[in-house]
Coordinates of C-alpha atoms and ligand atoms in Angstrom, one line a residue:
X963 CA 83.1 87.9 112.2
X964 CA 85.2 88.8 115.3
X965 CA 88.2 86.8 116.4
X966 CA 91.1 87.3 118.8
X967 CA 94.6 85.9 118.2
X968 CA 98.0 86.6 119.7
X969 CA 99.4 87.6 116.3
X970 CA 97.9 88.3 112.9
X971 CA 100.2 88.1 109.9
X972 CA 99.2 89.9 106.7
X973 CA 100.5 88.1 103.6
X974 CA 101.4 84.4 103.0
X975 CA 104.6 84.9 100.9
X976 CA 108.1 83.9 102.0
X977 CA 108.3 86.6 104.7
X978 CA 104.9 86.0 106.2
X979 CA 105.2 82.2 106.3
X980 CA 108.6 82.5 107.9
X981 CA 107.3 84.8 110.6
X982 CA 104.3 82.5 111.2
X983 CA 106.4 79.4 111.7
X984 CA 108.8 81.3 114.1
X985 CA 106.0 82.9 116.1
X986 CA 104.1 79.6 116.5
X987 CA 107.3 77.8 117.5
X988 CA 107.7 80.5 120.2
X989 CA 104.4 79.6 121.6
X990 CA 102.1 82.2 120.1
X991 CA 98.6 81.7 118.6
X992 CA 99.0 82.9 115.0
X993 CA 96.8 83.4 112.0
X994 CA 97.9 84.4 108.4
X995 CA 95.7 86.4 106.0
X996 CA 96.3 86.0 102.3
X997 CA 94.2 88.0 99.8
X998 CA 94.9 85.7 96.8
X999 CA 93.4 82.3 96.3
X1000 CA 96.9 80.9 96.6
X1001 CA 99.8 81.4 99.0
X1002 CA 103.3 82.3 97.9
X1003 CA 103.3 85.8 96.4
X1004 CA 106.4 86.9 94.5
X1005 CA 108.5 84.4 96.5
X1006 CA 106.7 81.6 94.7
X1007 CA 107.5 82.9 91.2
X1008 CA 111.1 83.9 91.9
X1009 CA 114.3 82.0 91.4
X1010 CA 114.7 82.2 95.1
X1011 CA 118.5 82.1 95.1
X1012 CA 119.7 83.1 98.6
X1013 CA 122.9 85.1 99.3
X1014 CA 124.7 83.9 102.5
X1015 CA 128.3 84.6 103.3
X1016 CA 130.4 81.8 104.8
X1017 CA 127.9 79.1 103.7
X1018 CA 128.7 75.4 103.6
X1019 CA 129.2 75.2 99.8
X1020 CA 131.7 78.1 99.9
X1021 CA 133.6 76.2 102.5
X1022 CA 133.6 73.1 100.3
X1023 CA 134.7 75.0 97.3
X1024 CA 137.3 77.0 99.2
X1025 CA 135.7 80.4 98.5
X1026 CA 136.8 83.0 101.0
X1027 CA 134.0 85.3 102.1
X1028 CA 132.8 87.4 105.1
X1029 CA 129.7 89.0 106.5
X1030 CA 131.5 92.3 106.1
X1031 CA 132.0 91.7 102.4
X1032 CA 128.3 90.9 101.9
X1033 CA 127.5 94.2 103.8
X1034 CA 129.8 96.2 101.6
X1035 CA 128.6 94.6 98.4
X1036 CA 124.9 95.3 99.3
X1037 CA 125.6 98.9 100.4
X1038 CA 127.5 99.6 97.2
X1039 CA 124.9 97.9 95.0
X1040 CA 122.3 100.1 96.5
X1041 CA 124.4 103.3 95.9
X1042 CA 124.9 103.7 99.7
X1043 CA 121.2 104.6 100.2
X1044 CA 120.4 101.6 102.5
X1045 CA 120.3 101.8 106.3
X1046 CA 123.5 100.2 107.3
X1047 CA 122.1 98.7 110.5
X1048 CA 119.5 96.8 108.5
X1049 CA 122.0 95.6 105.9
X1050 CA 124.2 94.3 108.7
X1051 CA 121.3 92.5 110.4
X1052 CA 120.5 90.8 107.0
X1053 CA 124.1 89.8 106.3
X1054 CA 124.9 88.6 109.8
X1055 CA 121.8 86.4 110.0
X1056 CA 121.6 85.2 106.4
X1057 CA 123.5 82.0 106.9
X1058 CA 121.5 81.1 110.0
X1059 CA 118.3 81.8 108.0
X1060 CA 119.4 79.4 105.2
X1061 CA 120.3 76.7 107.7
X1062 CA 116.9 77.2 109.4
X1063 CA 115.2 76.8 106.1
X1064 CA 117.2 73.6 105.5
X1065 CA 117.0 72.1 109.0
X1066 CA 113.8 73.3 110.4
X1067 CA 111.6 73.8 107.3
X1068 CA 113.1 71.1 105.1
X1069 CA 114.1 73.2 102.1
X1070 CA 116.6 71.3 99.9
X1071 CA 119.4 73.4 98.5
X1072 CA 121.3 72.4 95.3
X1073 CA 124.9 71.4 95.5
X1074 CA 126.2 74.4 93.5
X1075 CA 126.4 78.1 94.1
X1076 CA 125.4 81.0 91.8
X1077 CA 127.4 84.1 91.1
X1078 CA 125.2 87.2 90.9
X1079 CA 126.2 90.7 89.6
X1080 CA 127.4 93.0 92.4
X1081 CA 128.4 90.3 94.8
X1082 CA 132.2 90.1 95.0
X1083 CA 132.2 86.3 95.3
X1084 CA 130.0 83.4 94.5
X1085 CA 127.8 83.2 97.6
X1086 CA 124.2 82.4 96.5
X1087 CA 122.5 79.2 97.4
X1088 CA 120.0 77.7 94.9
X1089 CA 116.9 76.0 96.1
X1090 CA 116.0 72.7 94.5
X1091 CA 114.6 73.3 91.0
X1092 CA 116.0 76.9 91.1
X1093 CA 112.5 78.1 92.1
X1094 CA 110.7 79.7 95.0
X1095 CA 108.3 76.8 94.7
X1096 CA 110.7 74.7 96.9
X1097 CA 110.6 77.4 99.6
X1098 CA 106.9 77.9 99.6
X1099 CA 105.9 74.3 99.4
X1100 CA 108.1 73.4 102.3
X1101 CA 106.9 76.4 104.4
X1102 CA 103.2 75.5 103.7
X1103 CA 103.9 71.9 104.8
X1104 CA 105.5 73.2 108.0
X1105 CA 102.7 75.6 108.7
X1106 CA 100.2 72.7 108.3
X1107 CA 102.2 70.5 110.6
X1108 CA 102.1 73.3 113.2
X1109 CA 98.4 73.9 112.7
X1110 CA 98.8 77.5 111.6
X1111 CA 95.6 78.7 109.9
X1112 CA 96.1 80.5 106.6
X1113 CA 92.9 82.3 105.5
X1114 CA 93.0 82.6 101.7
X1115 CA 90.9 85.1 99.7
X1116 CA 91.1 87.3 102.8
X1117 CA 92.4 90.8 102.3
X1118 CA 93.6 93.0 105.1
X1119 CA 92.3 96.5 104.6
X1120 CA 93.2 98.5 107.7
X1121 CA 95.0 98.4 111.0
X1122 CA 93.2 99.1 114.2
X1123 CA 94.9 101.2 116.9
X1124 CA 94.1 102.2 120.4
X1125 CA 94.1 105.7 121.8
X1126 CA 97.8 105.6 122.4
X1127 CA 98.5 104.7 118.8
X1128 CA 99.3 101.0 119.6
X1129 CA 98.3 98.5 116.9
X1130 CA 95.7 96.2 118.4
X1131 CA 94.1 94.5 115.3
X1132 CA 93.3 94.3 111.6
X1133 CA 90.1 94.8 109.6
X1134 CA 89.9 92.3 106.7
X1135 CA 87.5 91.4 103.9
X1136 CA 86.9 87.8 103.1
X1137 CA 85.0 86.3 100.2
X1138 CA 81.8 85.9 102.1
X1139 CA 82.4 87.9 105.3
X1140 CA 84.2 90.8 106.8
X1141 CA 86.5 90.2 109.8
X1142 CA 87.7 92.2 112.7
X1143 CA 90.8 90.6 114.2
X1144 CA 91.9 91.7 117.6
X1145 CA 95.5 90.9 118.6
X1146 CA 96.9 90.2 122.1
X1147 CA 100.5 90.7 121.0
X1148 CA 101.1 92.2 117.5
X1149 CA 100.3 92.5 113.8
X1150 CA 103.1 91.6 111.3
X1151 CA 102.9 93.1 107.8
X1152 CA 104.4 90.9 105.2
X1153 CA 102.3 91.8 102.2
X1154 CA 105.2 92.3 99.7
X1155 CA 106.0 95.1 97.3
X1156 CA 103.9 97.3 94.9
X1157 CA 105.4 96.3 91.5
X1158 CA 101.9 95.5 90.1
X1159 CA 100.3 98.8 91.3
X1160 CA 100.8 101.2 88.4
X1161 CA 99.2 104.2 90.1
X1162 CA 101.4 103.8 93.2
X1163 CA 104.5 103.3 91.0
X1164 CA 103.8 106.6 89.2
X1165 CA 103.1 108.4 92.4
X1166 CA 106.6 107.7 93.7
X1167 CA 108.5 107.4 90.3
X1168 CA 106.8 108.9 87.3
X1169 CA 109.1 107.1 84.9
X1170 CA 107.8 103.7 85.9
X1171 CA 104.5 104.2 84.1
X1172 CA 102.1 101.9 82.4
X1173 CA 104.4 101.3 79.4
X1174 CA 106.5 99.2 81.8
X1175 CA 105.0 95.8 82.6
X1176 CA 105.6 93.8 85.8
X1177 CA 107.3 90.5 86.5
X1178 CA 105.4 90.5 89.8
X1179 CA 102.5 88.5 91.2
X1180 CA 99.3 90.5 90.7
X1181 CA 99.0 90.6 94.5
X1182 CA 101.9 93.0 94.8
X1183 CA 99.9 96.2 95.1
X1184 CA 101.5 97.8 98.2
X1185 CA 98.5 97.3 100.5
X1186 CA 100.6 97.0 103.6
X1187 CA 102.6 100.1 102.8
X1188 CA 99.4 102.1 102.5
X1189 CA 97.9 100.7 105.7
X1190 CA 101.0 101.4 107.7
X1191 CA 101.3 104.9 106.3
X1192 CA 97.7 105.6 107.3
X1193 CA 98.7 105.1 111.0
X1194 CA 101.8 107.2 110.8
X1195 CA 104.6 104.8 109.7
X1196 CA 107.7 106.2 108.1
X1197 CA 108.3 105.1 104.5
X1198 CA 111.8 104.9 102.9
X1199 CA 113.1 104.9 99.4
X1200 CA 109.7 104.6 97.6
X1201 CA 111.1 106.0 94.4
X1202 CA 113.6 103.1 94.0
X1203 CA 111.9 100.7 91.7
X1204 CA 114.0 98.0 90.0
X1205 CA 113.2 97.0 86.4
X1206 CA 114.5 94.0 84.4
X1207 CA 115.2 94.9 80.8
X1208 CA 114.4 91.7 79.0
X1209 CA 110.8 90.5 79.7
X1210 CA 107.9 89.1 77.8
X1211 CA 106.1 92.2 76.1
X1212 CA 102.8 90.5 76.6
X1213 CA 102.9 89.3 80.2
X1214 CA 105.9 90.9 81.8
X1215 CA 107.5 87.6 82.7
X1216 CA 111.2 87.6 82.8
X1217 CA 112.7 85.9 79.7
X1218 CA 115.5 83.3 80.0
X1219 CA 116.3 83.9 76.3
X1220 CA 118.2 86.8 78.0
X1221 CA 120.9 84.3 79.1
X1222 CA 122.3 84.7 75.6
X1223 CA 122.8 88.4 76.4
X1224 CA 124.5 87.8 79.7
X1225 CA 127.0 85.5 77.9
X1226 CA 127.6 88.5 75.6
X1227 CA 126.3 87.0 72.4
X1228 CA 123.4 89.3 71.5
X1229 CA 123.0 92.6 69.8
X1230 CA 120.0 94.7 70.9
X1231 CA 118.4 97.0 68.3
X1232 CA 115.2 99.0 67.9
X1233 CA 112.6 98.8 65.2
X1234 CA 114.8 101.1 63.1
X1235 CA 117.5 98.5 63.1
X1236 CA 119.9 100.5 65.3
X1237 CA 121.7 99.7 68.5
X1238 CA 120.9 102.2 71.2
X1239 CA 122.4 101.0 74.5
X1240 CA 125.3 98.8 75.8
X1241 CA 123.9 95.3 75.8
X1242 CA 125.7 94.5 79.1
X1243 CA 124.8 97.7 80.9
X1244 CA 123.0 98.2 84.2
X1245 CA 119.4 96.9 84.4
X1246 CA 118.0 100.3 85.1
X1247 CA 119.9 102.0 82.3
X1248 CA 118.9 99.4 79.7
X1249 CA 115.3 99.4 80.8
X1250 CA 114.9 103.1 80.5
X1251 CA 116.7 103.1 77.1
X1252 CA 114.3 100.4 75.8
X1253 CA 111.3 102.3 77.1
X1254 CA 112.4 105.3 75.0
X1255 CA 112.3 103.3 71.7
X1256 CA 109.5 102.8 69.2
X1257 CA 106.8 100.7 70.8
X1258 CA 108.7 100.7 74.1
X1259 CA 110.3 97.4 73.0
X1260 CA 113.7 96.1 71.8
X1261 CA 114.8 93.2 69.6
X1262 CA 117.6 90.9 70.6
X1263 CA 119.5 89.4 67.7
X1264 CA 121.5 86.2 68.0
X1265 CA 123.2 83.9 65.5
X1266 CA 123.4 80.1 65.6
X1267 CA 126.7 79.8 67.3
X1268 CA 125.7 82.3 70.0
X1269 CA 122.4 80.3 70.4
X1270 CA 124.3 77.1 70.9
X1271 CA 126.9 78.6 73.2
X1272 CA 124.1 80.0 75.5
X1273 CA 122.5 76.5 75.8
X1274 CA 119.1 78.0 75.2
X1275 CA 117.5 74.9 73.7
X1276 CA 118.8 72.6 76.5
X1277 CA 117.9 74.9 79.4
X1278 CA 114.8 76.8 78.2
X1279 CA 113.1 74.7 75.5
X1280 CA 109.5 75.3 76.8
X1281 CA 110.1 79.0 76.9
X1282 CA 111.4 79.0 73.3
X1283 CA 108.3 77.1 72.2
X1284 CA 106.1 79.6 73.9
X1285 CA 107.9 82.5 72.3
X1286 CA 107.7 81.0 68.8
X1287 CA 104.0 80.4 69.3
X1288 CA 103.3 83.9 70.3
X1289 CA 105.3 85.5 67.5
X1290 CA 107.8 86.9 70.0
X1291 CA 110.7 84.9 68.6
X1292 CA 111.7 84.1 65.0
X1293 CA 114.3 81.8 63.6
X1294 CA 115.2 82.5 60.0
X1295 CA 118.0 81.7 57.5
X1296 CA 118.9 85.3 56.8
X1297 CA 119.0 88.5 58.9
X1298 CA 116.7 90.1 56.4
X1299 CA 114.1 87.5 56.8
X1300 CA 114.2 87.7 60.6
X1301 CA 114.0 91.5 60.4
X1302 CA 111.0 91.4 58.1
X1303 CA 109.1 89.2 60.5
X1304 CA 109.0 92.1 63.0
X1305 CA 109.0 94.9 60.5
X1306 CA 112.5 96.0 61.5
X1307 CA 114.5 98.1 59.0
X1308 CA 116.4 95.2 57.5
X1309 CA 119.0 97.3 55.6
X1310 CA 119.9 99.3 58.6
X1311 CA 120.0 96.2 60.7
X1312 CA 122.5 94.6 58.3
X1313 CA 124.8 97.6 58.4
X1314 CA 124.5 97.6 62.2
X1315 CA 125.5 93.9 62.3
X1316 CA 128.4 94.5 59.9
X1317 CA 129.7 97.3 62.0
X1318 CA 129.3 95.3 65.2
X1319 CA 131.2 92.4 63.7
X1320 CA 134.0 94.8 62.9
X1321 CA 134.0 95.8 66.6
X1322 CA 134.3 92.2 67.7
X1323 CA 137.3 91.8 65.4
X1324 CA 138.9 94.9 66.9
X1325 CA 138.0 93.8 70.4
X1326 CA 136.5 97.3 71.0
X1327 CA 133.1 98.9 70.6
X1328 CA 133.5 102.6 70.1
X1329 CA 129.8 103.2 69.9
X1330 CA 128.5 101.8 73.2
X1331 CA 131.6 100.3 74.9
X1332 CA 130.1 96.9 75.2
X1333 CA 132.3 95.4 77.9
X1334 CA 132.5 91.9 76.4
X1335 CA 132.6 91.0 72.7
X1336 CA 132.9 87.2 72.7
X1337 CA 131.5 86.5 69.2
X1338 CA 130.3 88.0 65.9
X1339 CA 126.8 87.6 64.6
X1340 CA 127.2 86.0 61.2
X1341 CA 126.3 82.3 61.2
X1342 CA 122.8 81.5 60.3
X1343 CA 120.1 80.7 61.2
X1344 CA 119.5 83.9 63.0
X1345 CA 117.2 84.5 66.0
X1346 CA 115.4 87.7 67.0
X1347 CA 113.4 88.0 70.2
X1348 CA 111.1 90.9 71.0
X1349 CA 111.3 92.1 74.6
X1350 CA 110.3 94.9 76.9
X1351 CA 111.3 96.0 80.4
X1352 CA 109.2 95.1 83.4
X1353 CA 109.2 96.1 87.1
X1354 CA 111.0 93.4 89.1
X1355 CA 111.3 94.6 92.7
X1356 CA 110.3 97.6 94.7
X1357 CA 113.1 98.5 97.1
X1358 CA 111.1 101.1 99.1
X1359 CA 108.6 100.6 101.8
X1360 CA 107.9 100.6 105.5
X1361 CA 110.8 101.7 107.8
X1362 CA 111.8 99.2 110.4
X1363 CA 114.5 98.8 113.0
X1364 CA 116.7 95.8 113.4
X1365 CA 114.1 94.1 115.6
X1366 CA 111.6 94.4 112.6
X1367 CA 109.5 96.9 114.6
X1368 CA 107.8 99.6 112.5
X1369 CA 108.9 103.2 113.1
X1370 CA 106.8 106.2 112.8
X1371 CA 107.8 109.5 111.0
X1372 CA 109.4 110.7 114.3
X1373 CA 111.6 107.7 114.4
X1374 CA 109.7 106.1 117.3
X1375 CA 108.5 102.5 117.5
X1376 CA 104.8 101.9 116.7
X1377 CA 103.8 99.4 119.5
X1378 CA 102.3 96.2 118.3
X1379 CA 103.4 96.4 114.7
X1380 CA 106.2 94.6 112.9
X1381 CA 107.0 94.3 109.2
X1382 CA 109.2 92.1 107.1
X1383 CA 110.0 91.3 103.5
X1384 CA 109.6 93.4 100.3
X1385 CA 107.0 95.5 102.1
X1386 CA 109.9 97.1 104.0
X1387 CA 112.3 99.8 102.8
X1388 CA 115.9 100.8 103.4
X1389 CA 117.5 97.4 103.2
X1390 CA 118.4 97.3 99.5
X1391 CA 119.0 101.0 98.9
X1392 CA 118.4 102.2 95.3
X1393 CA 118.9 98.7 93.8
X1394 CA 118.7 95.2 95.2
X1395 CA 121.4 92.7 94.2
X1396 CA 120.2 89.4 92.9
X1397 CA 119.6 86.8 95.6
X1398 CA 119.5 89.4 98.4
X1399 CA 115.7 89.3 98.6
X1400 CA 115.5 85.7 100.0
X1401 CA 118.1 86.6 102.6
X1402 CA 116.2 89.7 103.5
X1403 CA 112.7 88.2 103.8
X1404 CA 114.0 85.1 105.7
X1405 CA 116.1 87.0 108.2
X1406 CA 113.5 89.7 109.0
X1407 CA 110.6 87.3 108.8
X1408 CA 112.3 85.3 111.5
X1409 CA 113.1 88.3 113.6
X1410 CA 109.5 89.7 113.3
X1411 CA 108.0 86.3 114.3
X1412 CA 110.3 85.8 117.3
X1413 CA 109.9 89.3 118.6
X1414 CA 106.2 89.6 118.0
X1415 CA 105.7 86.4 120.0
X1416 CA 107.5 87.9 123.1
Ligands
LIG342 P1 107.7 88.7 100.5 O1 108.8 88.2 99.6 O2 108.1 89.9 101.2 O3 107.2 87.6 101.4 P2 105.6 88.1 98.7 O4 105.2 88.9 97.4 O5 106.3 86.8 98.5 O6 106.5 89.1 99.6 O7 104.3 87.8 99.6 C1 103.4 88.8 99.9 C2 102.0 88.2 100.0 O8 101.1 89.1 100.6 C3 101.4 87.8 98.7 O9 101.0 86.5 98.7 C4 100.2 88.8 98.5 O10 99.2 88.2 97.8 C5 99.8 89.0 100.0 N1 99.1 90.3 100.2 C6 99.3 91.5 99.6 N2 98.4 92.4 100.1 C7 97.6 91.7 101.0 C8 96.5 92.1 101.8 N3 96.0 93.4 101.8 N4 96.0 91.2 102.6 C9 96.4 89.9 102.6 N5 97.4 89.5 101.9 C10 98.1 90.4 101.1

C-alpha cells in the first residue's frame, strides 16, 4: 500500500501524540504509526509526574523556583553529561507544555505537587490518578477530535531518503499489508527507548544484561534509534541506562512496597541474611549491588510499625495482595519464620537486625552509612519482600538540536527528520531525574510537531 502524507509520526506514546496534535493544529496532514495493538507506550504505564518550574501550584504554595534552577538540577542529576542547550529548551518550555496539556488537551492535574530526588524544590505536577493513563486518554481523545489517523499494529521498519540524504518517507509493516509512506514535509521519530531490548542494552552497556528485568512496555526496543543510525544520525549517551532497584522479580514492574524504604524503614539483605548496600543509596548503585547477590535478588525486611508508618496497606493494597499470592511477600510473627519462607539464613538475619537496631539507637550506621535511621526493626509481625532491579529509562538516543531536528554524525541537520521523547539522547545526561521525562517528551514533542508542519 502506498500513501502520501505531509508528516508521518513513528510511535503513539506521549511524544508522538503530542507532536501529532501540534502538527495537525498547524495545518499539516498527519498520520501516526504504532506497532503495538494499543497506543500509549511507556508514557501510559508511568506515573507521569511532570517537572515544571514556576508552575501555578508552586505560586499558590509560595515555593520559589526558577527555570535556571531546573536547568542546574537536571545538569547535575545527569553528571553534567547532558547537552545544555537541550536542557535549557526543556526547562524553559516545561511550564508552557504543562499548561498546553491542561488547556488544549484537557489533562487534569492534581492539586498537590510532588518532590522528587535531585530537584532542589517541589516542582512536579501530578496528573489525575498519578498515572500516564490520564495523559494518553486525553491525547487520544484530542487526536480523534482532530481526525488524526493512528494505525495500530503497524511497525515502521526503515526510513526512505532521496539522493541528497533528505528523509522522504517510511517503510512499515502492518498486520495484513506492507506500507510505503511518502512524506511532503517530514518524518518524526517518537518510538521511545530501548529498555526492553536486551541485546541492544548489552551492546551499549554490558552490565545491563538479561539478569536485569525491565519496567518498560514491551514495545521499547529502540527501533527508531536503529532506523536513524542506519541513515547516518548521531547517537548520544547510549551507555546511560537507568535501573530501578526494587521491582517485581517476575515481571520487572516497579514495586510501591518500596515506599517503605524511601521513608527509611526497611533493611535490605541478601539470601545469606546480610546487608550489602546503603538502603537509601543511588538507584544505580543499589541496582548493581543487588545484581551481584545470590539469585540477583534482594529481600526487604520491615516491621509492623514501619509498615504502618509507610501507609502501605492504605495506598497499595492491591499490590500487597498480588505479592502475597505470588510468594513475593511474607508476613510472619517472627523474623525466623519470615526468613525461612524465602530460605534466608535466619540466624545471620537476626544478628544483622540486632546490629542494625543498635545503629538506630546510636543514630549512626558505621557499616553502610545509611543516611536516615528513623526506626528499629523489632515489632512483629514482620514483612519480607523479594525484589530485583529492572531497567527503567534509557537516557541515550538520537541527537537532536533545540528545534528537534535530527543531526548526523558530522553535526549537520538531516533534512526532513525530527525526533522527540525517550528515543532522543543528550537531554538527561547519565541519569534522568524523576518527573523530567514528561517535561522532555511534551516540550520536544510540541517543538517537533510545530517545526515539521512548517
Ligand atoms: P515517549 O515517552 O518518548 O513518547 P513511549 O514509550 O511512551 O515513548 O512511546 C513510544 C511508542 O512508540 C510506543 O507506543 C511504542 O510501541 C511505539 N513504537 C516503538 N517502535 C515502533 C516502530 N518501529 N513503529 C511504530 N511504533 C513504534
